[in-house]
Coordinates of C-alpha atoms and ligand atoms in Angstrom, one line a residue:
X1 CA 4.4 -31.9 -11.9
X2 CA 2.0 -30.2 -9.6
X3 CA 2.9 -26.8 -8.2
X4 CA 1.0 -25.7 -5.2
X5 CA 1.0 -22.0 -4.4
X6 CA -0.5 -20.4 -1.4
X7 CA -1.3 -16.8 -2.0
X8 CA -2.8 -14.4 0.6
X9 CA -4.2 -11.3 -1.0
X10 CA -4.6 -8.2 1.1
X11 CA -6.4 -5.4 -0.7
X12 CA -6.8 -1.8 0.3
X13 CA -7.3 1.5 -1.5
X14 CA -4.3 2.0 -3.8
X15 CA -2.6 -1.2 -2.7
X16 CA -0.9 1.0 -0.1
X17 CA 1.8 -0.9 1.8
X18 CA 1.7 1.5 4.8
X19 CA -2.0 0.6 5.3
X20 CA -1.2 -3.1 5.0
X21 CA 1.5 -3.1 7.6
X22 CA -0.7 -4.5 10.5
X23 CA -1.9 -7.3 8.3
X24 CA 1.6 -8.2 7.1
X25 CA 2.8 -8.4 10.7
X26 CA -0.1 -10.6 11.8
X27 CA 0.1 -12.8 8.7
X28 CA 3.8 -13.3 9.1
X29 CA 3.5 -14.1 12.8
X30 CA 0.6 -16.5 12.3
X31 CA 1.3 -18.1 8.9
X32 CA 4.9 -17.2 8.1
X33 CA 5.1 -15.2 4.9
X34 CA 7.5 -16.4 2.2
X35 CA 7.3 -13.5 -0.2
X36 CA 5.7 -10.1 -0.6
X37 CA 4.5 -8.7 -3.9
X38 CA 3.1 -5.2 -4.1
X39 CA 0.6 -4.8 -6.9
X40 CA -0.9 -1.5 -7.8
X41 CA -3.0 -0.9 -10.9
X42 CA -3.5 1.7 -13.6
X43 CA -6.5 4.0 -13.4
X44 CA -6.6 3.7 -9.6
X45 CA -9.0 5.9 -7.7
X46 CA -6.1 7.1 -5.5
X47 CA -5.0 9.1 -8.5
X48 CA -8.3 11.2 -8.3
X49 CA -7.9 12.9 -4.9
X50 CA -5.4 14.7 -2.8
X51 CA -4.8 13.8 0.9
X52 CA -5.7 17.3 1.9
X53 CA -9.0 17.2 0.1
X54 CA -10.0 14.1 2.1
X55 CA -8.8 15.6 5.4
X56 CA -10.8 18.8 4.7
X57 CA -13.9 16.8 4.0
X58 CA -13.5 14.7 7.1
X59 CA -13.0 17.8 9.2
X60 CA -16.4 19.1 8.0
X61 CA -17.9 16.0 9.5
X62 CA -16.1 15.9 12.9
X63 CA -15.6 17.9 16.0
X64 CA -12.4 20.0 16.0
X65 CA -11.0 17.9 18.9
X66 CA -10.3 15.2 16.3
X67 CA -8.6 17.5 13.7
X68 CA -5.0 16.8 15.0
X69 CA -5.7 13.1 14.4
X70 CA -7.1 13.8 11.0
X71 CA -4.0 16.0 10.2
X72 CA -1.8 13.0 10.9
X73 CA -3.7 10.6 8.7
X74 CA -2.0 9.3 5.6
X75 CA -4.8 8.9 3.0
X76 CA -2.7 7.4 0.2
X77 CA -3.3 9.8 -2.7
X78 CA -0.9 9.2 -5.5
X79 CA 0.1 11.0 -8.7
X80 CA 1.8 8.2 -10.6
X81 CA 1.2 4.5 -10.2
X82 CA 4.8 3.3 -10.9
X83 CA 6.2 5.9 -8.6
X84 CA 3.8 4.8 -5.9
X85 CA 5.0 1.2 -6.2
X86 CA 8.6 2.4 -6.0
X87 CA 7.8 4.6 -3.0
X88 CA 6.0 1.6 -1.3
X89 CA 9.0 -0.7 -1.9
X90 CA 11.3 1.9 -0.4
X91 CA 9.0 2.3 2.6
X92 CA 8.8 -1.4 3.0
X93 CA 12.6 -1.8 2.9
X94 CA 12.9 0.9 5.6
X95 CA 10.3 -0.4 8.0
X96 CA 11.8 -2.2 11.1
X97 CA 8.5 -4.1 11.6
X98 CA 8.8 -6.6 8.7
X99 CA 11.6 -9.2 8.4
X100 CA 14.5 -8.0 6.2
X101 CA 14.7 -11.2 4.2
X102 CA 11.1 -10.5 3.1
X103 CA 11.5 -6.8 2.5
X104 CA 14.7 -7.1 0.5
X105 CA 13.1 -9.6 -1.9
X106 CA 9.8 -7.8 -2.2
X107 CA 8.7 -7.2 -5.8
X108 CA 6.7 -4.4 -7.2
X109 CA 4.2 -4.8 -10.0
X110 CA 1.6 -2.7 -11.9
X111 CA -1.6 -4.4 -13.2
X112 CA -2.7 -2.6 -16.4
X113 CA -6.5 -2.7 -16.3
X114 CA -6.8 -2.1 -20.0
X115 CA -4.4 -4.8 -21.2
X116 CA -4.7 -7.2 -18.3
X117 CA -0.9 -7.4 -18.2
X118 CA 1.1 -7.3 -15.0
X119 CA 4.4 -5.4 -15.4
X120 CA 7.3 -5.4 -13.0
X121 CA 8.5 -2.1 -11.6
X122 CA 12.2 -1.8 -11.4
X123 CA 13.7 0.4 -8.7
Ligands
LIG201 ZN1 -7.1 1.2 -7.0

């Protein structure tokens, strides 16, 4: 038996679902998504900064007229990988911009960079 699987991988810093929204909408419109799996990983760099630190740094490089925009930016810093997957699953379920049949079946996973194992995250 041959099993064919088509997988579209969208990568961004932290595997952040909010930052992937535009791509999910377009891919679903153009290709028709069948399933969504959110995969974050251990030892992620998004564990190593705070959103305010990035905002402060960006403000040092820009004119103050842009600071309100910077203040509204979600940078995606996290403090716990499993918690961030759960948070992203909750956010995905709540967004009105992705089909409910996709969001209700979405799965959350954590890739352990030390063991190579992918572990499901239960809500
Ligand atoms: Zn990462």
